[in-house]
Amino acid sequence: MALALAADDRLAVHVFHDERAAAFAALGHGLATGQPAIALCTSGTAATHFHAAVVEADLSSVPLIACTADRPPELWDIGAPQTIDQTHLYGSSVRFFAQPGVPDAAGAPRWRPLGARTVAEAAGWSDRPGPVQLNLSFRDPLVGQPGELPPGRPGGRPWHHRPVDQAARSLPPAAAAELAATVRDGSRIRSGVIIAGRATSDPDSVLALAGRLGWPVLADHRSGCRTGSRSIQHFDGLLRSSAFAERAMPEVILRFGEALSSKVLSGWIATSSAAGATVISVVDRSRWIDPESVADHVVAAPGAAAAILDAVASPTSGSGQLEPSTTAQQWEAADRLAAAAVEAVLAGIEGPNEIHVTRQVVAGLPAGGALVVASSMPVRDVEWFGPSRASIDVFANRGANGIDGVLSTAIGVALTGRSTTVLLGDVALLHDSSALTGLRHRPVRLDVVVIDNDGGGIFSFLPQASLLEAATFEQLFGTPHGTDLIALCQAHGLDAGRWPLEDGGTDGVRVAVATTDRAANVALHDHLNRAIVKAVES
Ligand SMILES: Cc1ncc(C[n+]2csc(CCOP(=O)(O)OP(=O)(O)O)c2C)c(N)n1
Ligand SMILES: [Mg+2]
């Protein structure tokens, strides 16, 4: 199979020493392009190393084709080498599983239909996009000449027509009118906020709707809505002020796509609902998104923003001139105060700190560039303190929130030809350090920015940091390792040094390590959040 893939010049082949890294790179490719990459591995534990990326691809609805080579059935379960049970290896995480048996001429007419179905299933034919597994048995000899593919349909006709475009499903007019009625009260638009997470379809309509309603937008960078004046950058800090959170409590919360990272925002959604706010969750690709379990409506219609926009303005949905809400003005004024407070605090600090590095990374991305952000603090700091940006694409493996495979995912994104930056913690880098193997030879433009606080900095924000004895906390949560990350990257032949990166990219891969301190980082977050709270309460 490897020989056949390599011999087909329609495919680009990239080799990874670690199957886990290969599968995450395939995930990154799927994230960046919406098209499945094929991850191929040998039999045995190799196939199990695909599992983490398959799980993430499932939860994040990313197309991915996992081809696991297997022994022929007569060698199963008799102690043959490198032979494990690979049937349904990834359980319910895959959209489709097929095990066509050892290839032979008699089965050949079914290969194209199977291939076509595999792509259709990965692209979301039966549900939403996601991973599929083909478990492919081979019998000795395992080398041979790739032959011609079986004939296709006459005239080059495709085997299947394009899978149903899930994104095309629109909101029926009656449902749009019902939601519009929730949003307006006669000629008055109710107070409300829009929350936009990843997989917000049609972000332009969401921003237009916010403009029409007079509502602010609290957006993840991955939503496409973290841009323009309506986007509130410091919503997490603002909602830490109980006075502001109370004052800003809306009548309607209209959320699009997946949940954000902010627990403060999540808590405020729940409190607002308990106080009577109507919560509407508009989801794409038929995923149920309501982590607070408070939604009044869960609407599976990606075109909902445009439909609500039409229905709100429709003469049949109410009388008189529409009066937009003033909620956005209230949030924008507070956000300006928060921005000034954050700037003032950061201006007084010497040396690199996690917030400054994060803001510089987001602000410094070239137009059209891609940013891959690791779970743990990087994804939170980007959400809470990252500047609004147009014309960049941000990716993060937040389906399962793993810190694994982050560098590999970024390599997969970069292999699609995009200038890519990855922002990750030291533990995340070490976890995926096998992705450094051969990285300097890959045809990518990749900046790797590592925030090195010598351990899991996120845990210093949790109650165990103060409840446990320091030594126990360090052993079990802080997990310092003392690795010289610059030397590690240099050992792989990479251009690695201290943060900041020099201006202007060269070709290839650059690594910049910003050394920070976990305790100082907690103090900095506290300082910033207190400054924001003070700014909006005074
Ligand atoms: C694969 C995996 N293992 C463990 C965890 C639990 N976990 C969450 S954050 C974290 C620490 C990450 O440290 P680092 O990457 O240095 O980021 P920091 O917390 O310092 O920002 C760990 C181990 C996880 N999310 N995923
Ligand atoms: Mg760390």
XYZ file of C-alpha atoms and ligand atoms in Angstrom:
565
model
C 0.000 0.000 0.000
C 2.881 2.371 0.818
C 4.444 1.628 -2.565
C 1.119 2.246 -4.309
C 0.591 5.596 -2.556
C 4.153 6.693 -3.315
C 3.775 5.717 -6.983
C 0.633 7.852 -7.455
C 1.696 11.350 -8.388
C -1.702 12.782 -7.414
C -0.705 12.259 -3.794
C 2.017 13.950 -1.724
C 3.642 11.450 0.628
C 5.137 12.581 3.949
C 6.832 10.025 6.186
C 6.749 10.223 9.995
C 8.714 7.973 12.310
C 5.947 8.068 14.911
C 2.455 6.963 13.808
C 0.874 9.253 16.411
C 2.584 12.232 14.773
C 1.527 11.007 11.307
C -2.121 10.806 12.330
C -2.067 14.260 13.928
C -0.428 15.672 10.799
C -3.250 14.100 8.769
C -5.660 15.772 11.209
C -3.930 19.130 10.643
C -4.283 18.671 6.903
C -7.993 17.960 7.314
C -8.421 20.975 9.603
C -6.740 23.306 7.137
C -8.357 22.018 3.935
C -11.582 20.245 4.877
C -10.314 17.324 2.755
C -9.251 14.011 4.271
C -5.604 12.993 4.289
C -4.773 9.288 4.332
C -2.759 8.097 7.335
C -1.222 4.702 6.612
C 0.568 2.528 9.155
C 1.795 -0.994 9.668
C -0.013 -3.544 11.830
C 0.086 -3.915 15.604
C 0.654 -1.168 18.163
C 1.376 1.188 15.246
C -2.359 1.292 14.556
C -3.130 2.092 18.197
C -0.978 5.220 17.952
C -3.479 6.658 15.470
C -6.181 6.520 18.107
C -5.695 9.919 19.764
C -5.915 11.775 16.455
C -8.919 9.676 15.420
C -10.714 10.633 18.645
C -9.937 14.315 18.089
C -11.029 14.092 14.427
C -14.326 12.581 15.554
C -15.098 15.239 18.145
C -13.918 18.086 15.933
C -15.614 16.736 12.783
C -12.407 16.621 10.767
C -12.213 14.223 7.786
C -9.393 11.673 8.078
C -8.836 8.269 6.450
C -6.941 5.851 8.706
C -5.572 2.927 6.688
C -4.265 0.301 9.064
C -2.344 -2.515 7.433
C -3.126 -5.907 8.957
C -2.061 -9.527 8.820
C -4.272 -11.856 6.788
C -7.089 -13.450 8.819
C -5.383 -16.864 8.960
C -2.631 -15.284 11.103
C -4.995 -13.660 13.597
C -5.012 -14.862 17.191
C -2.367 -17.607 16.856
C 0.642 -15.726 18.228
C 1.852 -14.437 14.850
C 4.195 -11.438 15.205
C 2.963 -7.851 15.225
C -0.620 -9.027 15.102
C -3.348 -7.515 17.266
C -7.113 -7.271 16.930
C -7.596 -4.257 14.641
C -11.253 -4.832 13.846
C -13.239 -1.770 14.927
C -10.064 -0.621 16.690
C -11.345 2.957 17.116
C -14.797 1.962 18.340
C -17.555 4.474 17.847
C -15.118 7.275 16.967
C -15.200 6.443 13.248
C -17.953 7.254 10.783
C -17.249 4.069 8.842
C -15.187 0.906 9.205
C -14.406 -1.557 6.439
C -12.270 -4.650 6.333
C -12.301 -5.861 2.750
C -9.968 -8.827 3.305
C -6.805 -9.765 1.476
C -6.881 -8.126 -1.961
C -7.287 -10.406 -4.934
C -8.387 -10.052 -8.518
C -11.900 -11.277 -7.762
C -12.505 -8.431 -5.324
C -10.937 -5.743 -7.503
C -14.200 -4.443 -9.046
C -15.264 -3.381 -5.553
C -12.157 -1.325 -4.746
C -13.274 1.879 -6.429
C -16.758 1.838 -4.889
C -15.150 1.182 -1.485
C -12.660 4.019 -2.001
C -15.421 6.390 -3.093
C -17.604 5.456 -0.148
C -14.674 5.871 2.246
C -14.121 9.436 1.055
C -17.859 10.168 1.176
C -18.149 8.860 4.734
C -15.100 10.889 5.865
C -16.614 13.953 4.217
C -19.828 13.538 6.205
C -22.110 11.462 4.000
C -23.965 9.738 6.831
C -23.454 12.231 9.616
C -20.814 14.915 9.873
C -17.231 14.840 8.604
C -14.876 12.668 10.619
C -12.458 9.764 10.672
C -12.912 6.422 8.929
C -10.870 3.217 9.227
C -9.944 0.866 6.436
C -8.308 -2.214 7.931
C -6.362 -3.718 5.049
C -4.986 -7.240 5.246
C -1.993 -8.237 3.145
C -0.452 -11.657 2.615
C 3.228 -12.290 1.846
C 5.041 -11.268 -0.254
C 4.591 -7.727 0.995
C 6.442 -6.039 -1.836
C 5.346 -5.905 -5.405
C 4.755 -3.568 -8.313
C 1.789 -1.227 -7.954
C -0.479 -2.204 -10.819
C -3.134 -0.313 -12.701
C -6.258 0.573 -10.755
C -9.388 -1.280 -11.796
C -11.269 0.572 -14.538
C -13.429 3.491 -13.520
C -16.859 4.349 -14.856
C -17.214 5.172 -18.518
C -16.304 8.738 -19.446
C -14.563 9.385 -16.120
C -17.911 9.612 -14.307
C -17.444 9.711 -10.518
C -18.563 6.729 -8.491
C -20.659 8.833 -6.172
C -21.888 12.330 -6.581
C -20.637 14.804 -4.044
C -21.799 13.967 -0.565
C -24.681 16.049 0.672
C -23.390 19.440 1.664
C -24.333 19.577 5.319
C -23.670 23.287 5.397
C -26.461 23.912 2.911
C -29.230 23.005 5.329
C -31.177 26.143 6.042
C -33.665 27.145 8.663
C -37.321 26.720 7.687
C -39.039 30.142 7.538
C -41.412 29.278 10.397
C -38.477 28.436 12.684
C -36.667 31.621 11.652
C -39.788 33.627 12.465
C -40.029 31.946 15.880
C -36.417 32.813 16.682
C -36.909 36.345 15.384
C -39.874 36.675 17.723
C -37.632 35.634 20.609
C -35.157 38.316 19.685
C -37.605 41.182 19.347
C -40.334 42.487 21.554
C -42.601 44.511 19.284
C -40.391 47.116 17.681
C -37.749 46.798 20.403
C -34.819 44.454 19.991
C -34.242 42.674 23.273
C -30.891 42.973 24.989
C -28.627 40.150 23.967
C -25.198 38.826 23.171
C -23.877 36.661 20.400
C -21.319 34.026 21.330
C -19.386 32.571 18.420
C -17.278 29.452 18.721
C -15.517 27.247 16.247
C -17.718 25.907 13.455
C -19.772 29.064 13.278
C -20.916 28.857 9.709
C -21.312 32.081 7.781
C -19.487 34.422 10.189
C -20.251 37.410 7.950
C -23.978 36.924 8.532
C -23.372 36.512 12.262
C -21.509 39.841 12.362
C -24.212 41.479 10.219
C -26.867 40.142 12.589
C -24.948 41.555 15.571
C -24.828 44.928 13.804
C -28.570 44.892 13.069
C -29.535 43.851 16.590
C -27.037 46.064 18.399
C -25.514 43.095 20.215
C -21.856 42.467 21.053
C -20.001 39.384 19.800
C -17.975 37.286 22.228
C -15.905 35.223 19.848
C -13.308 32.509 19.723
C -10.634 33.344 17.130
C -11.592 30.107 15.360
C -15.133 31.355 14.682
C -14.242 33.915 12.015
C -16.090 36.488 14.152
C -13.169 37.825 16.209
C -12.869 40.848 13.986
C -14.437 44.273 13.684
C -15.720 46.671 16.309
C -18.505 44.366 17.563
C -15.982 41.792 18.789
C -15.306 42.095 22.522
C -11.744 41.027 23.327
C -11.763 40.984 27.116
C -15.121 39.334 27.786
C -13.549 36.831 30.181
C -11.966 39.578 32.290
C -15.091 41.754 32.160
C -17.349 38.945 33.367
C -15.056 38.448 36.360
C -16.562 41.675 37.656
C -19.761 40.600 39.387
C -21.123 44.133 38.981
C -20.525 44.059 35.218
C -21.771 40.462 34.885
C -24.993 41.466 36.652
C -25.412 44.700 34.702
C -24.771 42.940 31.380
C -27.194 40.096 31.969
C -29.105 39.800 28.704
C -32.605 38.738 27.743
C -31.296 36.524 24.939
C -28.059 34.608 24.372
C -27.556 33.505 20.784
C -24.651 31.129 20.508
C -23.151 29.791 17.318
C -20.904 26.736 16.971
C -18.819 25.108 19.652
C -18.217 26.197 23.232
C -15.454 28.620 24.170
C -12.760 27.864 26.784
C -13.796 30.510 29.297
C -15.373 28.957 32.391
C -16.378 32.437 33.491
C -18.401 32.870 30.299
C -19.926 29.425 30.714
C -20.953 30.259 34.296
C -22.477 33.542 33.154
C -24.515 31.769 30.461
C -25.916 29.449 33.140
C -26.643 32.320 35.561
C -28.287 34.383 32.832
C -30.467 31.445 31.880
C -31.463 30.924 35.512
C -32.384 34.617 35.640
C -34.697 34.155 32.659
C -32.555 34.691 29.557
C -33.485 32.658 26.495
C -30.518 30.642 25.225
C -30.419 29.669 21.561
C -27.661 27.373 20.306
C -27.154 27.280 16.549
C -25.029 24.326 15.568
C -23.468 23.031 12.441
C -23.123 19.434 11.317
C -25.769 18.166 13.680
C -23.677 18.280 16.860
C -25.594 19.045 20.005
C -23.798 21.936 21.734
C -25.178 22.950 25.114
C -22.479 22.299 27.722
C -24.376 24.181 30.432
C -27.555 22.204 29.637
C -29.628 25.375 29.562
C -30.482 25.898 25.876
C -34.097 26.762 25.095
C -33.530 26.039 21.405
C -30.825 23.897 19.786
C -31.070 24.713 16.104
C -29.200 22.531 13.600
C -29.222 24.940 10.705
C -25.993 26.533 9.614
C -27.812 29.208 7.613
C -29.655 30.403 10.727
C -27.901 33.768 11.138
C -28.955 34.966 7.692
C -32.470 33.568 8.145
C -32.891 35.284 11.538
C -31.529 38.514 10.046
C -34.186 38.366 7.317
C -36.955 37.382 9.706
C -36.104 40.079 12.283
C -36.382 42.761 9.635
C -39.480 41.266 8.012
C -42.590 43.478 8.283
C -44.678 40.439 9.243
C -42.673 39.786 12.401
C -43.647 42.939 14.228
C -44.798 46.483 13.853
C -43.013 49.757 13.394
C -39.391 50.776 13.097
C -36.859 48.447 14.731
C -34.985 49.878 17.673
C -31.615 48.116 17.966
C -30.474 47.229 21.430
C -27.784 49.234 23.200
C -26.096 46.118 24.632
C -23.180 46.390 22.219
C -22.384 49.946 23.282
C -22.285 48.926 26.925
C -19.847 46.076 26.173
C -17.707 48.081 23.771
C -17.239 50.888 26.299
C -16.245 48.344 28.956
C -13.907 46.574 26.526
C -12.107 49.856 25.796
C -11.549 50.364 29.524
C -10.310 46.784 29.837
C -7.919 47.191 26.905
C -6.396 50.315 28.445
C -6.054 48.571 31.813
C -4.302 45.558 30.228
C -1.938 47.767 28.240
C -1.031 49.701 31.380
C -0.235 46.560 33.360
C 1.802 44.951 30.587
C 3.753 48.139 29.933
C 5.135 47.973 33.452
C 6.575 44.452 33.163
C 10.127 43.588 32.117
C 11.025 40.417 30.237
C 8.818 37.923 28.431
C 5.548 36.928 30.010
C 2.896 34.539 28.754
C 0.283 37.186 27.913
C 2.721 39.436 26.093
C 4.101 36.561 24.018
C 0.588 35.393 23.174
C -0.520 38.859 22.087
C 2.606 39.360 20.010
C 2.105 36.018 18.270
C -1.521 36.759 17.343
C -0.777 40.348 16.303
C 2.302 39.363 14.286
C 0.726 36.666 12.097
C 0.917 37.519 8.423
C -2.358 37.998 6.556
C -3.471 34.597 5.323
C -1.357 32.888 7.975
C -2.450 29.997 10.142
C -2.058 29.708 13.907
C -2.234 26.397 15.749
C -2.744 26.847 19.485
C -2.186 24.191 22.128
C -4.648 23.347 24.854
C -3.759 24.346 28.399
C -2.958 28.067 28.876
C -2.119 29.050 25.275
C -5.657 28.489 23.984
C -7.075 30.371 26.957
C -4.676 33.298 26.726
C -5.395 33.650 23.002
C -9.133 33.685 23.772
C -8.937 36.049 26.734
C -6.161 38.444 25.718
C -5.449 37.898 22.008
C -6.177 40.888 19.802
C -8.947 40.696 17.213
C -7.562 39.732 13.827
C -8.940 39.543 10.331
C -7.648 37.205 7.623
C -5.955 34.586 9.755
C -7.092 31.040 10.495
C -6.760 29.680 13.999
C -6.839 25.958 14.784
C -6.787 24.096 18.085
C -7.496 20.501 19.013
C -10.404 21.254 21.331
C -12.565 18.282 20.472
C -10.928 16.312 23.266
C -8.658 19.078 24.672
C -5.553 16.892 24.478
C -2.128 18.453 24.725
C -0.851 15.661 22.472
C 0.004 15.945 18.793
C 0.058 19.751 18.714
C 3.328 20.152 16.817
C 2.287 17.355 14.435
C -1.065 19.044 13.814
C 0.782 22.258 12.980
C 3.082 20.343 10.629
C -0.015 18.955 8.898
C -1.413 22.481 8.504
C 1.941 23.795 7.265
C 2.288 20.938 4.758
C -0.742 22.359 2.941
C 1.527 25.249 1.950
C 0.360 27.860 4.450
C 2.680 29.979 6.514
C 1.977 28.552 9.965
C 2.794 29.429 13.566
C 2.244 27.092 16.486
C 1.983 28.388 20.067
C 2.414 25.656 22.658
C 3.600 24.905 26.176
C 6.749 23.050 27.109
C 4.926 19.868 28.181
C 2.959 19.830 24.926
C 6.209 20.168 22.965
C 7.910 17.374 24.907
C 4.847 15.156 24.518
C 5.088 15.522 20.728
C 8.851 15.772 20.461
C 9.041 12.839 18.045
C 7.478 15.234 15.525
C 10.822 17.080 15.595
C 12.361 14.090 13.814
C 13.152 15.115 10.259
C 11.256 18.380 10.656
C 14.091 20.467 9.230
C 13.744 18.653 5.893
C 10.003 19.115 5.519
C 8.755 21.565 2.900
C 7.083 23.895 5.392
C 7.156 27.477 6.592
C 6.643 26.997 10.325
C 7.348 29.129 13.387
C 7.243 27.202 16.654
C 6.748 29.421 19.716
C 7.152 27.559 22.999
C 6.140 29.018 26.333
C 8.502 27.238 28.695
C 7.370 27.462 32.304
C 9.000 24.106 33.073
C 5.797 22.152 33.643
C 2.032 22.372 33.505
C 1.379 26.021 34.281
C -2.398 25.635 34.119
C -2.472 23.637 37.337
C -1.163 26.587 39.327
C -4.566 28.213 38.694
C -6.449 25.316 40.277
C -7.363 24.804 43.947
C -4.831 21.978 44.314
C -2.054 24.569 43.980
C -2.925 25.947 47.395
C -4.510 22.842 48.970
C -1.572 20.492 48.470
C 1.865 20.644 49.954
C 4.241 22.314 47.538
C 6.347 19.191 46.958
C 3.298 17.017 46.285
C 1.836 19.621 43.962
C 5.096 19.845 42.043
C 5.430 16.085 41.749
C 1.874 15.424 40.570
C 0.776 18.642 38.838
C 3.628 21.067 38.254
C 5.769 18.248 36.802
C 8.959 20.239 36.170
C 11.337 18.444 33.808
C 14.256 20.839 33.383
C 14.696 19.981 29.711
C 16.702 22.431 27.619
C 14.166 22.840 24.812
C 16.475 24.931 22.646
C 19.132 22.203 22.831
C 16.466 19.583 22.085
C 15.404 21.400 18.932
C 19.008 22.102 17.949
C 19.759 18.396 18.329
C 17.212 17.913 15.547
C 19.117 20.409 13.413
C 16.558 23.176 13.813
C 17.123 26.909 14.018
C 16.171 27.458 17.675
C 16.744 30.311 20.083
C 15.202 32.559 22.697
C 11.998 34.483 22.118
C 11.415 36.797 20.292
C 11.716 35.576 16.747
C 13.506 37.951 14.472
C 11.307 39.976 12.155
C 10.572 38.535 8.760
C 10.481 34.806 8.158
C 13.050 32.831 6.333
C 12.020 29.588 4.715
C 11.725 26.506 6.815
C 11.272 26.052 10.523
C 12.220 28.422 13.360
C 11.802 27.743 17.055
C 11.601 30.450 19.729
C 11.457 29.589 23.411
C 10.078 32.110 25.914
C 11.075 31.231 29.454
C 8.415 32.140 32.014
C 7.572 31.316 35.583
C 4.408 29.464 36.640
C 3.813 31.360 39.887
C 4.531 34.716 38.256
C 2.070 33.802 35.503
C -0.750 33.240 37.999
C 0.108 36.554 39.643
C 0.077 38.268 36.241
C -3.361 36.874 35.349
C -4.651 37.988 38.748
C -3.140 41.415 38.280
C -4.663 41.812 34.803
C -8.079 40.557 35.840
C -8.123 42.826 38.891
C -7.130 45.766 36.699
C -9.989 45.001 34.286
C -12.495 44.636 37.113
C -11.327 47.895 38.662
C -11.549 49.690 35.325
C -15.181 48.722 34.771
C -16.290 49.211 38.336
C -14.831 52.650 38.927
C -2.729 13.940 26.186
C -3.018 14.717 27.432
N -2.428 14.379 28.591
C -2.672 15.098 29.707
C -3.523 16.162 29.679
C -3.792 16.954 30.959
N -3.144 18.287 30.873
C -3.843 19.389 30.609
S -2.923 20.754 30.595
C -1.523 19.899 30.972
C -0.204 20.596 31.164
C 0.299 21.167 29.903
O 1.516 21.833 30.116
P 2.113 22.808 29.043
O 1.912 22.240 27.682
O 3.493 23.140 29.426
O 1.155 24.086 29.130
P 0.940 25.078 30.393
O -0.034 24.410 31.315
O 2.247 25.302 31.036
O 0.334 26.293 29.775
C -1.810 18.540 31.086
C -0.810 17.502 31.394
C -4.144 16.468 28.453
N -4.995 17.496 28.327
N -3.856 15.768 27.349
Mg 4.165 24.631 30.639
